[in-house]
Short mmCIF file of C-alpha atoms and ligand atoms in Angstrom, two decimals:
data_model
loop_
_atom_site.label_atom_id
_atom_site.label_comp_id
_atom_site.label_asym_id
_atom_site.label_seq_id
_atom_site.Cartn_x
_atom_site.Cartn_y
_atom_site.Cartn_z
CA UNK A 1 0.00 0.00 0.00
CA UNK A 2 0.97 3.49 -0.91
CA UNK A 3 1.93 6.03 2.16
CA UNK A 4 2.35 9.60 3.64
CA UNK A 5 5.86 10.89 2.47
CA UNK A 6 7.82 12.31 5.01
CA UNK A 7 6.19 15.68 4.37
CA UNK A 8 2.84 14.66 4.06
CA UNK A 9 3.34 12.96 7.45
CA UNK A 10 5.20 16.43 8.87
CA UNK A 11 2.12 18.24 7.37
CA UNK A 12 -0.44 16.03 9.20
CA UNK A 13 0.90 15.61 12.21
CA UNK A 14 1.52 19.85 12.39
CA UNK A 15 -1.46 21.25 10.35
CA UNK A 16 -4.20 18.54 11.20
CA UNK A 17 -4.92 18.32 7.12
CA UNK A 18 -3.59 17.29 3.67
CA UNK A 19 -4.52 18.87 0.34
CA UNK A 20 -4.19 16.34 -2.21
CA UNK A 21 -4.35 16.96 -5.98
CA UNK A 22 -6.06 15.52 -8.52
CA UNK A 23 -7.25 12.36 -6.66
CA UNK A 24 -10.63 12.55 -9.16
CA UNK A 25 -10.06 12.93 -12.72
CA UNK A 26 -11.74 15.66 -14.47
CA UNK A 27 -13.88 13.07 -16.49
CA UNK A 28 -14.48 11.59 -12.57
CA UNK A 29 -15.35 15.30 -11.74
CA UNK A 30 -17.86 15.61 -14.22
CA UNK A 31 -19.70 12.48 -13.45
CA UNK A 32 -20.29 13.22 -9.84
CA UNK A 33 -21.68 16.97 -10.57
CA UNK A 34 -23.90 15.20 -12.41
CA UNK A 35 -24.67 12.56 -10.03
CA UNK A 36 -25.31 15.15 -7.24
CA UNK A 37 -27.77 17.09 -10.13
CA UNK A 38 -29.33 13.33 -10.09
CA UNK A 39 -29.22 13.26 -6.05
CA UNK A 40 -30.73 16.42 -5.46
CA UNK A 41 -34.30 15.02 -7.26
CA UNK A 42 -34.49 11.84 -5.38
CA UNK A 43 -35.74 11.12 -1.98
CA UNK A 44 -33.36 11.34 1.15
CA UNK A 45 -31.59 12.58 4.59
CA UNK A 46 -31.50 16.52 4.50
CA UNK A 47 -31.63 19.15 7.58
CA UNK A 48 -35.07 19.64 8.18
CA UNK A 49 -37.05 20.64 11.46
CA UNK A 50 -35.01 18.74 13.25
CA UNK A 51 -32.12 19.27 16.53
CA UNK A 52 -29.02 20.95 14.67
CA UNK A 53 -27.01 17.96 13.23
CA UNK A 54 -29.86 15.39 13.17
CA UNK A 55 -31.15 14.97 9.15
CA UNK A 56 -35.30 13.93 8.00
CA UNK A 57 -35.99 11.83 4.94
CA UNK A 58 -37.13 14.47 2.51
CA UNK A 59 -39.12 14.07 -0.52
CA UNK A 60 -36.58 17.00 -2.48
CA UNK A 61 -38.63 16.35 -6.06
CA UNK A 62 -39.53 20.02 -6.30
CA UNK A 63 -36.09 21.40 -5.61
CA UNK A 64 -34.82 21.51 -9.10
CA UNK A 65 -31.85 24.48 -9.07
CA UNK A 66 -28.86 22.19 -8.88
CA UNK A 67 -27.02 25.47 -8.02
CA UNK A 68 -29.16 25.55 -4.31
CA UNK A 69 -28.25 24.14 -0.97
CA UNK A 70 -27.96 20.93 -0.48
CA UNK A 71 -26.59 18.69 2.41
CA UNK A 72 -27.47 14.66 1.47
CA UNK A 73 -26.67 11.75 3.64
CA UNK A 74 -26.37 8.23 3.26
CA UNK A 75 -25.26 8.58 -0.36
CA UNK A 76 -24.61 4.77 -0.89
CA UNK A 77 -27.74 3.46 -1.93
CA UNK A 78 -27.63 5.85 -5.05
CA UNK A 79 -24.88 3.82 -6.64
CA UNK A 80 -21.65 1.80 -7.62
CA UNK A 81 -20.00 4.55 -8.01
CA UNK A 82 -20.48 5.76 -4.32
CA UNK A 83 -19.36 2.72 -3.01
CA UNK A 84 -16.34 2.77 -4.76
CA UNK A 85 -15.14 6.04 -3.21
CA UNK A 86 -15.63 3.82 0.08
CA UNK A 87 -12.12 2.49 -0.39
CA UNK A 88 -10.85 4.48 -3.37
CA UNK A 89 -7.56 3.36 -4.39
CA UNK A 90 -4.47 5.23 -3.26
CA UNK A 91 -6.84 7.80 -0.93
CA UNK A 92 -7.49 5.06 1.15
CA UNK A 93 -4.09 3.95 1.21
CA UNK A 94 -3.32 7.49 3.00
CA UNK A 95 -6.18 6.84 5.11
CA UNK A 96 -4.76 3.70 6.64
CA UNK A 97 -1.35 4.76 6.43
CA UNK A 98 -2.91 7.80 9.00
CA UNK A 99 -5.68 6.15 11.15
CA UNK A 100 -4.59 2.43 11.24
CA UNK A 101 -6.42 -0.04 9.98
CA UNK A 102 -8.71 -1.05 12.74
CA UNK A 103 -11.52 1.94 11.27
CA UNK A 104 -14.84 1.98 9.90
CA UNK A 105 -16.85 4.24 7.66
CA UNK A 106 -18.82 6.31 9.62
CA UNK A 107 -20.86 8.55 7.74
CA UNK A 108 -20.86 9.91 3.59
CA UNK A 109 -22.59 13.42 2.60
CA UNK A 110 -23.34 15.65 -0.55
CA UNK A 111 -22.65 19.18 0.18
CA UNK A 112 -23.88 22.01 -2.30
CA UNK A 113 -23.13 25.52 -1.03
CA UNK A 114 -24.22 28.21 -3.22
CA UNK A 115 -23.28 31.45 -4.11
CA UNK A 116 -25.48 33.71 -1.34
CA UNK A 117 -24.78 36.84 0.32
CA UNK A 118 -27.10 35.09 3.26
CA UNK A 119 -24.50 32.38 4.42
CA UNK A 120 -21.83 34.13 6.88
CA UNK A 121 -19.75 30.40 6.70
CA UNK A 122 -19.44 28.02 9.57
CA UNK A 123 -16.79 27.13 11.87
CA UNK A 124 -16.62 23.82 13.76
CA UNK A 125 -15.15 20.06 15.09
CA UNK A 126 -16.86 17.60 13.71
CA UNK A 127 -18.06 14.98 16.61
CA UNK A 128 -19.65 18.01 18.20
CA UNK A 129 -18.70 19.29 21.84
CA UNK A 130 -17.32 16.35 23.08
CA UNK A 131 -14.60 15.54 20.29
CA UNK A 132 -14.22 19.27 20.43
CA UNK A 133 -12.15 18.92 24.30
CA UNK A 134 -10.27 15.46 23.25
CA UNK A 135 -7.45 16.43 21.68
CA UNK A 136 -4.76 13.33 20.51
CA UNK A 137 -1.05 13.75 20.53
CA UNK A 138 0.53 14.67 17.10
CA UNK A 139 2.14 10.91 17.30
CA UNK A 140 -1.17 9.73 17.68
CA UNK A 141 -4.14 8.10 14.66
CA UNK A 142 -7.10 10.09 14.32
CA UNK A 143 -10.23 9.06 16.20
CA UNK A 144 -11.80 10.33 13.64
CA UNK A 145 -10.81 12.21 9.89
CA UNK A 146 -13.19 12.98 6.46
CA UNK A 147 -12.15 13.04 3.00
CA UNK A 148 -13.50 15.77 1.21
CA UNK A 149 -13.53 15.70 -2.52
CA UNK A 150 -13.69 18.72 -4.32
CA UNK A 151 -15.90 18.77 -7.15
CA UNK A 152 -15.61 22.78 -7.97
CA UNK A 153 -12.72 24.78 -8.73
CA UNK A 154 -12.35 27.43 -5.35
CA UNK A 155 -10.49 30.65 -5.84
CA UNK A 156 -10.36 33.81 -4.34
CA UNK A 157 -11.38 34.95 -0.63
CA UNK A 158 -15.12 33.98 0.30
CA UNK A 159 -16.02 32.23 -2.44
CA UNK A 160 -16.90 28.59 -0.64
CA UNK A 161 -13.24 27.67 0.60
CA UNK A 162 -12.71 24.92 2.68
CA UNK A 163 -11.46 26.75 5.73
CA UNK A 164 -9.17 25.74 8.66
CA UNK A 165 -7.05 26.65 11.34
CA UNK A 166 -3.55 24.99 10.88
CA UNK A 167 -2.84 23.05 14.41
CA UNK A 168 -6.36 23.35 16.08
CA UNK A 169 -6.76 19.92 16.12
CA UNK A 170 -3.67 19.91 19.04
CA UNK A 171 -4.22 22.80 21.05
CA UNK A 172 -6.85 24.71 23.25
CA UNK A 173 -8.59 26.52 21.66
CA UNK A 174 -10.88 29.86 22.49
CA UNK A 175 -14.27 29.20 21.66
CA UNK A 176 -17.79 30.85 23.16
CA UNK A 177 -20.88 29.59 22.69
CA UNK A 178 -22.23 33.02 22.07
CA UNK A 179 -19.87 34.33 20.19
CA UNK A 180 -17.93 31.45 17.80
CA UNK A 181 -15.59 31.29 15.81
CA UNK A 182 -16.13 32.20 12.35
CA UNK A 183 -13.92 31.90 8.97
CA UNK A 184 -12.50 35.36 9.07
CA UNK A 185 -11.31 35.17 12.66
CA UNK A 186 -7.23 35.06 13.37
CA UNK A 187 -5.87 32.14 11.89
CA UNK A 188 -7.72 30.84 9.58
CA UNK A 189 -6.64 29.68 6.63
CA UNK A 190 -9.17 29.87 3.70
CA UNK A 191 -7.84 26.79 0.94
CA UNK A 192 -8.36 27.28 -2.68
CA UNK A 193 -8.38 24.42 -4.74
CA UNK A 194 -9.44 22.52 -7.75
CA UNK A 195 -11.71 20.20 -8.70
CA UNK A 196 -10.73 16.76 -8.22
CA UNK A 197 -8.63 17.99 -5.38
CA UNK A 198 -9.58 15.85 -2.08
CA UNK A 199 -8.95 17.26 1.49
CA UNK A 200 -7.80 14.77 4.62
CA UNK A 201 -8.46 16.43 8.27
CA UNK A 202 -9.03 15.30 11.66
CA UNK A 203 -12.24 15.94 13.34
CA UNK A 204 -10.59 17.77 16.06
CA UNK A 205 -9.54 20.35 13.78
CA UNK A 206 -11.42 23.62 13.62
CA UNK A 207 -12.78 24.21 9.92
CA UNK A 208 -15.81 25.03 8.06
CA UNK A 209 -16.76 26.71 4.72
CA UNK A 210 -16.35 30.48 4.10
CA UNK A 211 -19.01 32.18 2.94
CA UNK A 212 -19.66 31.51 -1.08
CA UNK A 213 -19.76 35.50 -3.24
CA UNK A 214 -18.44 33.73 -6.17
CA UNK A 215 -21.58 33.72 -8.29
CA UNK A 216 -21.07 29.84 -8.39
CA UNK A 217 -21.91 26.74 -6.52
CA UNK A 218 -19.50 25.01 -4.78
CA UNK A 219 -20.00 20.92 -4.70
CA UNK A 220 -18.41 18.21 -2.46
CA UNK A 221 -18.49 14.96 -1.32
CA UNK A 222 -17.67 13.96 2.09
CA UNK A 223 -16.61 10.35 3.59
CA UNK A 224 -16.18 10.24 6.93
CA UNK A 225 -13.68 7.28 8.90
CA UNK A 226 -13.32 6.32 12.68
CA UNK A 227 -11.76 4.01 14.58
CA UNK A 228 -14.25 0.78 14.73
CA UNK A 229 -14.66 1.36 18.29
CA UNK A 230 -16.88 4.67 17.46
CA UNK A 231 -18.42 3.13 15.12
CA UNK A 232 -21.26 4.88 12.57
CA UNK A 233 -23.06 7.77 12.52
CA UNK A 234 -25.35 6.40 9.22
CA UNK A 235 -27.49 3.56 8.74
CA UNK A 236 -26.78 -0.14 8.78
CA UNK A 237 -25.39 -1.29 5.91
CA UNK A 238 -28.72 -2.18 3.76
CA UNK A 239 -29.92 -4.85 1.68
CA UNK A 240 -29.59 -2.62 -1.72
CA UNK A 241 -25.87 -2.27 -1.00
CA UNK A 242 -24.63 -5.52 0.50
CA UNK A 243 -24.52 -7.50 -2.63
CA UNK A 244 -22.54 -4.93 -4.76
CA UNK A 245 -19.69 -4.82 -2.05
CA UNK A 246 -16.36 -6.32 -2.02
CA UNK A 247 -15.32 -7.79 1.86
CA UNK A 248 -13.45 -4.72 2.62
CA UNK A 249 -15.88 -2.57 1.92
CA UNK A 250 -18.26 -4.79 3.90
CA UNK A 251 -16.07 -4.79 6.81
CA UNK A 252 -15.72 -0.72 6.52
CA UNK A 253 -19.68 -0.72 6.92
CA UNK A 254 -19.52 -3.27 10.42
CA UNK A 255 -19.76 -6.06 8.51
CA UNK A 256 -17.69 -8.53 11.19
CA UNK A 257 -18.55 -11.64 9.58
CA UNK A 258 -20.83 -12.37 12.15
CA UNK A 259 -24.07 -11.52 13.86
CA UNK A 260 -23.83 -8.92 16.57
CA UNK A 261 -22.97 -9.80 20.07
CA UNK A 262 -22.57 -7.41 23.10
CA UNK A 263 -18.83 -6.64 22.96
CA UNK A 264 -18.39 -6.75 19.07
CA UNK A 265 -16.30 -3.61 17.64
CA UNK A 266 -14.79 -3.66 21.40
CA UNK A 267 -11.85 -5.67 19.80
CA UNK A 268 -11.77 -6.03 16.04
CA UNK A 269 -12.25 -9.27 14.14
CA UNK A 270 -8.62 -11.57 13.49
CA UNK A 271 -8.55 -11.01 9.85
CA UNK A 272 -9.25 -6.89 10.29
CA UNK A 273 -5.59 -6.28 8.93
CA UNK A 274 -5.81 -9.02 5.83
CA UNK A 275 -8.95 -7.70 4.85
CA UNK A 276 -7.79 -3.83 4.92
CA UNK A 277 -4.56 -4.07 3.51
CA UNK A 278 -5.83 -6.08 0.93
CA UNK A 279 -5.17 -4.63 -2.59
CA UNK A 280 -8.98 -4.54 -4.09
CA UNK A 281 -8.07 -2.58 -7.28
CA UNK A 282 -9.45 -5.22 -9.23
CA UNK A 283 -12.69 -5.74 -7.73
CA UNK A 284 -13.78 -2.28 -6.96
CA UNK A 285 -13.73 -1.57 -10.91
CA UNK A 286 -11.30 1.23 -10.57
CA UNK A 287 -9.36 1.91 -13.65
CA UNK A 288 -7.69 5.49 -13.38
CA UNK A 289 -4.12 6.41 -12.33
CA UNK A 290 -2.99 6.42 -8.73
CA UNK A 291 -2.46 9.50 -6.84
CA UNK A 292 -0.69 11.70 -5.10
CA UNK A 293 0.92 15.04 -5.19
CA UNK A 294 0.06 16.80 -2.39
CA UNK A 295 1.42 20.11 -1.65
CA UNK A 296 0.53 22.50 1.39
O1 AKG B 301 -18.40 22.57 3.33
C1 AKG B 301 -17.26 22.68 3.77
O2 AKG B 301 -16.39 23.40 3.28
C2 AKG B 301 -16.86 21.97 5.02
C3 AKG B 301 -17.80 20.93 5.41
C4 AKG B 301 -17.65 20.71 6.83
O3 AKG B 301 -17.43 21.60 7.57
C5 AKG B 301 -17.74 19.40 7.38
O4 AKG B 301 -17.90 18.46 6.63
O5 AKG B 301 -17.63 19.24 8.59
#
């Protein structure tokens, strides 16, 4: 399996994030703008009514501007080709090579953030309050990390940036309730990038999206990892899905080869390791190049 160089590793360990380039190819790029287009028609998990952070099956029909909001869950049941990014080749390597191999998938998501002058940007941990105050050692895996591809070229200040601040993820940091942190406060870091571009980052690290002036949408797709112990924030892995998955995407759902006991995920199966450092280039269908060139 393919790993961090020494200056990826330097950059994780320091920054809390990774900017790869080019993981998806612009033909790649293409087919998931339209795929989110697709998305946005059909039934699913968006914000609604409900507690910040908890999502209601929508009927979305009716919203037809593939330019507008949207925040989708659960994107696997919409097909092959969302599995696939489960375990994409190369990326995942990196994954592993960070977090270990004893992880899980624990949540995907379809974010489309418009151009609006409504949308001040949003700054935040992921895990919530509680991941927010548990802060690992730079020598230390993840508990947590997302991939987020890129599927919009970024440029300029305020114009939908992924956002961070460089070495939150390790330190206190000063945050109110009532008055939080927000993209334009010291040290952060607004990232440009390009499509096909795919970002690594710890939960723990502070980040968000700036607000979007641009005049253009700005698409992404999220894949979220955590050590099996946490476990998922999405559904069971369903019936639709099950059959088009190789084992190590199985296992990355909770599939432990067995039925459920109290105590399962509390240590991970015997053949975890086999089955994630397996090389499953051949049976995920992935044909393109491997990756990476990452630069700060
Ligand atoms: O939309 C973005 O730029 C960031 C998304 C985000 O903050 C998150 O996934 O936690």
């Amino acid at each position: 399996m393919e790993s961090l160089t020494s200056e990826q590793r330097d950059q994780w360990s320091t920054d809390g994030y990774l900017h790869l380039r080019g993981v998806l190819s612009p033909d790649e790029v293409e087919f998931f703008n339209q795929e989110l287009d697709r998305v946005r028609l059909l039934p699913g998990y968006e914000p609604g009514k409900a507690q910040l952070g908890h999502y209601e099956w929508m009927d979305t029909s009716k919203s037809t501007d593939a330019d507008g909001f949207m925040d989708r869950r659960d994107l696997l049941n919409y097909g092959q080709h969302f599995l696939d990014l489960i375990d994409r080749p190369g990326l995942f390597d990196l994954l592993v090579d960070i977090m270990g191999p004893h992880i899980m998938l624990s949540m995907t998501q379809a974010i489309v953030r418009p151009s609006t002058d409504t949308f001040p940007g949003y700054t935040h941990t992921d895990g919530g309050e509680g991941l927010r105050e548990i802060r690992v050692s730079e020598t230390s895996p993840p508990l947590a990390m997302k991939a987020m591809y890129l599927l919009s070229d970024v440029a300029g200040e305020d114009a939908g940036a992924f956002t961070v601040f460089p070495g939150s993820h390790l330190r206190t940091f000063p945050w109110r309730r009532d008055e939080p942190p927000t993209p334009h406060s010291p040290g952060a870091v607004q990232l440009p990038g390009t499509a096909g571009d795919c970002y690594l980052f710890s939960h723990s690290l502070w980040h968000g999206p700036s607000p979007n002036y641009s005049g253009k949408a700005r698409k992404t797709l999220l894949y979220n990892y955590a050590q099996m112990f946490i476990r998922s924030y999405d559904h069971e892995i369903t019936p639709e899905v099950t059959g088009q998955l190789t084992p190590r995407q199985r296992r990355l759902l909770g599939d432990l080869g067995y039925g459920f006991r109290p105590g399962s995920y509390f240590y991970v199966p015997p053949d975890q390791e086999e089955l994630i450092y397996q090389d499953n280039r051949g049976s995920s269908g992935w044909t393109g190049p491997s990756i990476v060139d990452q630069s700060g």
